[in-house]
PDB file of C-alpha atoms in Angstrom:
ATOM      1  CA  GLY S   1     -12.657  85.529  91.004  1.00 74.00           C
ATOM      2  CA  LYS S   2     -11.728  81.908  90.394  1.00 81.00           C
ATOM      3  CA  LYS S   3      -8.419  80.007  90.368  1.00 90.00           C
ATOM      4  CA  ILE S   4      -8.211  78.147  87.139  1.00 90.00           C
ATOM      5  CA  ILE S   5      -5.918  75.282  85.958  1.00 90.00           C
ATOM      6  CA  ILE S   6      -5.888  74.773  82.266  1.00 91.00           C
ATOM      7  CA  ASP S   7      -4.994  71.371  80.883  1.00 91.00           C
ATOM      8  CA  PRO S   8      -2.213  71.644  78.190  1.00 92.00           C
ATOM      9  CA  ARG S   9      -4.608  69.962  75.678  1.00 92.00           C
ATOM     10  CA  VAL S  10      -7.059  72.874  75.901  1.00 90.00           C
ATOM     11  CA  ARG S  11      -6.330  74.907  72.787  1.00 88.00           C
ATOM     12  CA  ALA S  12      -8.912  76.567  70.495  1.00 84.00           C
ATOM     13  CA  THR S  13      -9.493  79.692  68.444  1.00 82.00           C
ATOM     14  CA  VAL S  14     -12.786  81.231  69.456  1.00 79.00           C
ATOM     15  CA  ASP S  15     -14.619  83.728  67.376  1.00 77.00           C
ATOM     16  CA  VAL S  16     -16.899  85.795  69.589  1.00 75.00           C
ATOM     17  CA  ALA S  17     -19.496  88.104  68.132  1.00 80.00           C
ATOM     18  CA  GLY S  18     -21.482  90.653  70.182  1.00 77.00           C
ATOM     19  CA  ILE S  19     -19.638  90.016  73.525  1.00 75.00           C
ATOM     20  CA  ASP S  20     -17.357  92.447  75.180  1.00 77.00           C
ATOM     21  CA  LEU S  21     -14.350  90.215  76.152  1.00 73.00           C
ATOM     22  CA  ASN S  22     -13.850  92.347  79.194  1.00 77.00           C
ATOM     23  CA  GLN S  23     -17.437  91.597  80.379  1.00 79.00           C
ATOM     24  CA  VAL S  24     -17.664  87.806  79.601  1.00 79.00           C
ATOM     25  CA  SER S  25     -19.687  86.072  82.352  1.00 82.00           C
ATOM     26  CA  TRP S  26     -18.742  82.710  83.861  1.00 82.00           C
ATOM     27  CA  GLU S  27     -21.749  81.088  82.169  1.00 84.00           C
ATOM     28  CA  GLN S  28     -20.718  82.568  78.773  1.00 84.00           C
ATOM     29  CA  LEU S  29     -17.254  81.123  79.293  1.00 85.00           C
ATOM     30  CA  LEU S  30     -18.609  77.752  80.124  1.00 86.00           C
ATOM     31  CA  ALA S  31     -20.864  77.907  77.018  1.00 86.00           C
ATOM     32  CA  ILE S  32     -17.788  78.600  74.845  1.00 86.00           C
ATOM     33  CA  LEU S  33     -15.976  75.734  76.470  1.00 88.00           C
ATOM     34  CA  ASP S  34     -18.955  73.451  75.787  1.00 87.00           C
ATOM     35  CA  VAL S  35     -18.910  74.264  72.093  1.00 86.00           C
ATOM     36  CA  HIS S  36     -15.306  73.374  71.887  1.00 89.00           C
ATOM     37  CA  ASN S  37     -15.644  70.088  73.800  1.00 88.00           C
ATOM     38  CA  PHE S  38     -13.986  71.378  76.852  1.00 91.00           C
ATOM     39  CA  ALA S  39     -15.305  71.060  80.428  1.00 88.00           C
ATOM     40  CA  SER S  40     -14.703  72.710  83.768  1.00 86.00           C
ATOM     41  CA  VAL S  41     -14.678  70.799  86.952  1.00 85.00           C
ATOM     42  CA  ASP S  42     -14.769  72.737  90.258  1.00 82.00           C
ATOM     43  CA  GLN S  43     -12.694  71.101  92.927  1.00 80.00           C
ATOM     44  CA  GLY S  44     -13.265  73.175  95.987  1.00 78.00           C
ATOM     45  CA  GLY S  45     -12.611  76.665  94.481  1.00 80.00           C
ATOM     46  CA  LEU S  46      -9.980  75.384  92.091  1.00 87.00           C
ATOM     47  CA  VAL S  47     -11.409  74.985  88.584  1.00 87.00           C
ATOM     48  CA  THR S  48      -9.737  72.633  86.109  1.00 88.00           C
ATOM     49  CA  ILE S  49     -10.436  73.202  82.395  1.00 90.00           C
ATOM     50  CA  MET S  50      -9.897  70.002  80.326  1.00 90.00           C
ATOM     51  CA  PRO S  51     -11.162  68.086  77.281  1.00 89.00           C
ATOM     52  CA  ASP S  52     -14.673  66.987  78.169  1.00 87.00           C
ATOM     53  CA  ALA S  53     -13.765  63.309  77.643  1.00 85.00           C
ATOM     54  CA  ASN S  54     -11.724  63.514  80.863  1.00 85.00           C
ATOM     55  CA  ALA S  55     -14.430  65.288  83.003  1.00 84.00           C
ATOM     56  CA  ARG S  56     -16.261  62.186  83.913  1.00 79.00           C
ATOM     57  CA  GLN S  57     -13.141  60.747  85.554  1.00 83.00           C
ATOM     58  CA  PHE S  58     -12.729  63.743  87.971  1.00 82.00           C
ATOM     59  CA  PRO S  59     -14.568  63.988  91.248  1.00 82.00           C
ATOM     60  CA  THR S  60     -17.848  65.541  90.258  1.00 83.00           C
ATOM     61  CA  PRO S  61     -21.052  65.861  92.413  1.00 85.00           C
ATOM     62  CA  VAL S  62     -23.024  62.605  92.677  1.00 91.00           C
ATOM     63  CA  TYR S  63     -26.805  62.928  93.012  1.00 92.00           C
ATOM     64  CA  THR S  64     -29.526  60.351  93.773  1.00 92.00           C
ATOM     65  CA  ASP S  65     -32.360  62.887  93.806  1.00 90.00           C
ATOM     66  CA  VAL S  66     -33.664  63.460  90.319  1.00 85.00           C
ATOM     67  CA  ASN S  67     -34.582  66.973  91.359  1.00 87.00           C
ATOM     68  CA  PHE S  68     -30.875  67.891  91.921  1.00 89.00           C
ATOM     69  CA  LYS S  69     -29.773  71.546  91.526  1.00 91.00           C
ATOM     70  CA  ALA S  70     -26.642  72.305  89.540  1.00 87.00           C
ATOM     71  CA  SER S  71     -25.445  74.773  86.948  1.00 84.00           C
ATOM     72  CA  ASP S  72     -26.397  73.654  83.392  1.00 86.00           C
ATOM     73  CA  HIS S  73     -22.678  73.376  82.391  1.00 86.00           C
ATOM     74  CA  GLU S  74     -21.518  71.505  85.589  1.00 87.00           C
ATOM     75  CA  TRP S  75     -20.516  67.899  85.165  1.00 87.00           C
ATOM     76  CA  VAL S  76     -22.526  65.665  87.421  1.00 90.00           C
ATOM     77  CA  THR S  77     -23.261  62.017  88.033  1.00 92.00           C
ATOM     78  CA  LEU S  78     -26.856  60.927  88.667  1.00 94.00           C
ATOM     79  CA  LEU S  79     -27.907  57.527  90.015  1.00 95.00           C
ATOM     80  CA  ILE S  80     -31.462  56.819  88.860  1.00 94.00           C
ATOM     81  CA  ASP S  81     -33.599  54.087  90.465  1.00 94.00           C
ATOM     82  CA  VAL S  82     -35.620  52.720  87.635  1.00 93.00           C
ATOM     83  CA  ARG S  83     -38.901  51.393  88.889  1.00 92.00           C
ATOM     84  CA  ASN S  84     -40.861  49.845  86.019  1.00 89.00           C
ATOM     85  CA  ALA S  85     -38.545  49.530  83.046  1.00 89.00           C
ATOM     86  CA  CYS S  86     -35.393  47.392  82.740  1.00 90.00           C
ATOM     87  CA  SER S  87     -32.348  49.656  83.262  1.00 93.00           C
ATOM     88  CA  ALA S  88     -30.213  47.577  80.937  1.00 93.00           C
ATOM     89  CA  GLN S  89     -32.712  47.898  78.135  1.00 92.00           C
ATOM     90  CA  LEU S  90     -32.799  51.689  78.561  1.00 94.00           C
ATOM     91  CA  VAL S  91     -29.082  52.073  77.824  1.00 95.00           C
ATOM     92  CA  PRO S  92     -29.228  51.371  73.954  1.00 93.00           C
ATOM     93  CA  VAL S  93     -32.303  53.512  73.625  1.00 92.00           C
ATOM     94  CA  LEU S  94     -30.943  56.502  75.537  1.00 94.00           C
ATOM     95  CA  ARG S  95     -27.230  56.354  74.765  1.00 93.00           C
ATOM     96  CA  PRO S  96     -27.584  58.173  71.304  1.00 92.00           C
ATOM     97  CA  LEU S  97     -29.021  61.092  73.120  1.00 92.00           C
ATOM     98  CA  MET S  98     -25.745  61.712  75.083  1.00 92.00           C
ATOM     99  CA  PRO S  99     -22.508  63.140  73.789  1.00 90.00           C
ATOM    100  CA  GLN S 100     -19.574  60.826  73.181  1.00 89.00           C
ATOM    101  CA  ALA S 101     -17.781  62.188  76.298  1.00 88.00           C
ATOM    102  CA  ALA S 102     -20.712  61.381  78.567  1.00 91.00           C
ATOM    103  CA  HIS S 103     -21.185  58.068  80.369  1.00 92.00           C
ATOM    104  CA  MET S 104     -24.260  55.869  80.730  1.00 95.00           C
ATOM    105  CA  ALA S 105     -24.335  52.456  82.372  1.00 95.00           C
ATOM    106  CA  ALA S 106     -26.878  50.154  83.904  1.00 96.00           C
ATOM    107  CA  TYR S 107     -26.484  48.272  87.176  1.00 95.00           C
ATOM    108  CA  PRO S 108     -29.039  45.475  86.693  1.00 93.00           C
ATOM    109  CA  PRO S 109     -28.976  43.935  90.296  1.00 93.00           C
ATOM    110  CA  GLY S 110     -30.391  47.275  91.557  1.00 94.00           C
ATOM    111  CA  ASN S 111     -32.092  48.307  88.283  1.00 94.00           C
ATOM    112  CA  ILE S 112     -30.128  51.483  88.494  1.00 95.00           C
ATOM    113  CA  LEU S 113     -28.948  53.770  85.611  1.00 95.00           C
ATOM    114  CA  ILE S 114     -25.829  55.807  86.096  1.00 95.00           C
ATOM    115  CA  LEU S 115     -25.540  58.979  84.055  1.00 95.00           C
ATOM    116  CA  SER S 116     -22.440  61.273  83.924  1.00 92.00           C
ATOM    117  CA  ASP S 117     -22.637  64.372  81.801  1.00 91.00           C
ATOM    118  CA  ARG S 118     -23.320  68.082  81.951  1.00 90.00           C
ATOM    119  CA  ALA S 119     -26.231  68.800  84.311  1.00 91.00           C
ATOM    120  CA  SER S 120     -28.475  70.137  81.549  1.00 91.00           C
ATOM    121  CA  ASN S 121     -28.175  67.026  79.515  1.00 93.00           C
ATOM    122  CA  VAL S 122     -28.628  64.713  82.476  1.00 94.00           C
ATOM    123  CA  ALA S 123     -31.781  66.556  83.387  1.00 93.00           C
ATOM    124  CA  ARG S 124     -33.107  66.213  79.775  1.00 94.00           C
ATOM    125  CA  VAL S 125     -32.419  62.453  79.729  1.00 94.00           C
ATOM    126  CA  MET S 126     -34.000  62.175  83.110  1.00 93.00           C
ATOM    127  CA  ARG S 127     -37.196  63.737  81.815  1.00 92.00           C
ATOM    128  CA  ILE S 128     -37.214  61.086  79.120  1.00 92.00           C
ATOM    129  CA  ILE S 129     -36.625  58.338  81.559  1.00 93.00           C
ATOM    130  CA  LYS S 130     -39.515  59.500  83.704  1.00 91.00           C
ATOM    131  CA  ARG S 131     -41.783  59.310  80.686  1.00 89.00           C
ATOM    132  CA  ILE S 132     -40.539  55.818  79.727  1.00 89.00           C
ATOM    133  CA  ASP S 133     -40.513  54.437  83.233  1.00 89.00           C
ATOM    134  CA  GLN S 134     -44.288  54.305  83.644  1.00 83.00           C
ATOM    135  CA  GLN S 135     -46.290  51.546  85.267  1.00 74.00           C
ATOM    136  CA  GLY S 136     -47.992  49.336  82.714  1.00 66.00           C
ATOM    137  CA  ASP S 137     -51.729  49.167  82.201  1.00 60.00           C
ATOM    138  CA  ASN S 138     -53.206  46.880  84.867  1.00 60.00           C
ATOM    139  CA  GLU S 139     -56.814  47.080  83.681  1.00 67.00           C
ATOM    140  CA  VAL S 140     -58.639  43.843  82.834  1.00 69.00           C
ATOM    141  CA  ASP S 141     -60.224  43.592  79.377  1.00 75.00           C
ATOM    142  CA  ILE S 142     -62.861  41.004  78.636  1.00 80.00           C
ATOM    143  CA  ILE S 143     -62.680  39.754  75.021  1.00 81.00           C
ATOM    144  CA  ASN S 144     -65.376  37.522  73.488  1.00 85.00           C
ATOM    145  CA  LEU S 145     -63.606  34.882  71.430  1.00 86.00           C
ATOM    146  CA  GLN S 146     -65.082  34.043  68.003  1.00 87.00           C
ATOM    147  CA  HIS S 147     -62.481  31.968  66.226  1.00 87.00           C
ATOM    148  CA  ALA S 148     -60.386  30.432  68.932  1.00 87.00           C
ATOM    149  CA  THR S 149     -60.810  28.440  72.102  1.00 88.00           C
ATOM    150  CA  ALA S 150     -59.848  30.043  75.478  1.00 87.00           C
ATOM    151  CA  ALA S 151     -57.274  27.249  76.024  1.00 89.00           C
ATOM    152  CA  GLU S 152     -55.592  28.047  72.696  1.00 89.00           C
ATOM    153  CA  VAL S 153     -55.468  31.767  73.462  1.00 88.00           C
ATOM    154  CA  VAL S 154     -54.058  31.112  76.943  1.00 88.00           C
ATOM    155  CA  ARG S 155     -51.249  28.934  75.280  1.00 90.00           C
ATOM    156  CA  VAL S 156     -50.386  31.689  72.840  1.00 88.00           C
ATOM    157  CA  VAL S 157     -50.377  34.474  75.376  1.00 87.00           C
ATOM    158  CA  ASN S 158     -48.271  32.413  77.885  1.00 87.00           C
ATOM    159  CA  THR S 159     -45.750  31.681  75.071  1.00 88.00           C
ATOM    160  CA  PHE S 160     -45.525  35.423  74.252  1.00 84.00           C
ATOM    161  CA  TYR S 161     -44.947  36.406  77.918  1.00 82.00           C
ATOM    162  CA  ALA S 162     -42.283  33.626  78.262  1.00 83.00           C
ATOM    163  CA  GLN S 163     -40.461  34.861  75.146  1.00 83.00           C
ATOM    164  CA  GLN S 164     -40.673  38.521  76.415  1.00 80.00           C
ATOM    165  CA  ALA S 165     -39.351  37.618  79.813  1.00 76.00           C
ATOM    166  CA  ALA S 166     -36.444  35.608  78.241  1.00 78.00           C
ATOM    167  CA  ALA S 167     -35.613  38.572  75.984  1.00 76.00           C
ATOM    168  CA  GLU S 168     -35.680  41.043  78.975  1.00 70.00           C
ATOM    169  CA  GLY S 169     -33.559  38.810  81.163  1.00 63.00           C
ATOM    170  CA  GLY S 170     -36.157  38.033  83.755  1.00 55.00           C
TER     171      GLY S 170
END
């Protein structure tokens, strides 16, 4: 029940076991495309099948709500407002978790992460970001000094925080 345009670069031999080819569901077809690094982009009832490296350049849904609803195989873009961590520092940590065709970028002025990938993987990475993006421990600890003066400890701690702030870019 869909009108489909197939990119000429979409070519693959698919071995299917245990599926009646006359009864293949849309989700099964999308899973087969995923395995072969192809993507489908729905453009108002017209579905384009292409290499997944091109999918992020097509108009896909853009979400700002981390609780977005989309089919697992649908290509989406999610803008994530990072609250406690530095978005630019998250990119090298999270990028290996995304396929080569996906896109991840930081927008430091707004501390925003931009993810473009299949919805299932964007949701998985978002769960990781939620875990990382936690507010730090604000409790006060009292430490009795035995082998240093308070002034020396303050100098060392201030140096540590200055180095950390310089490494983080602010």
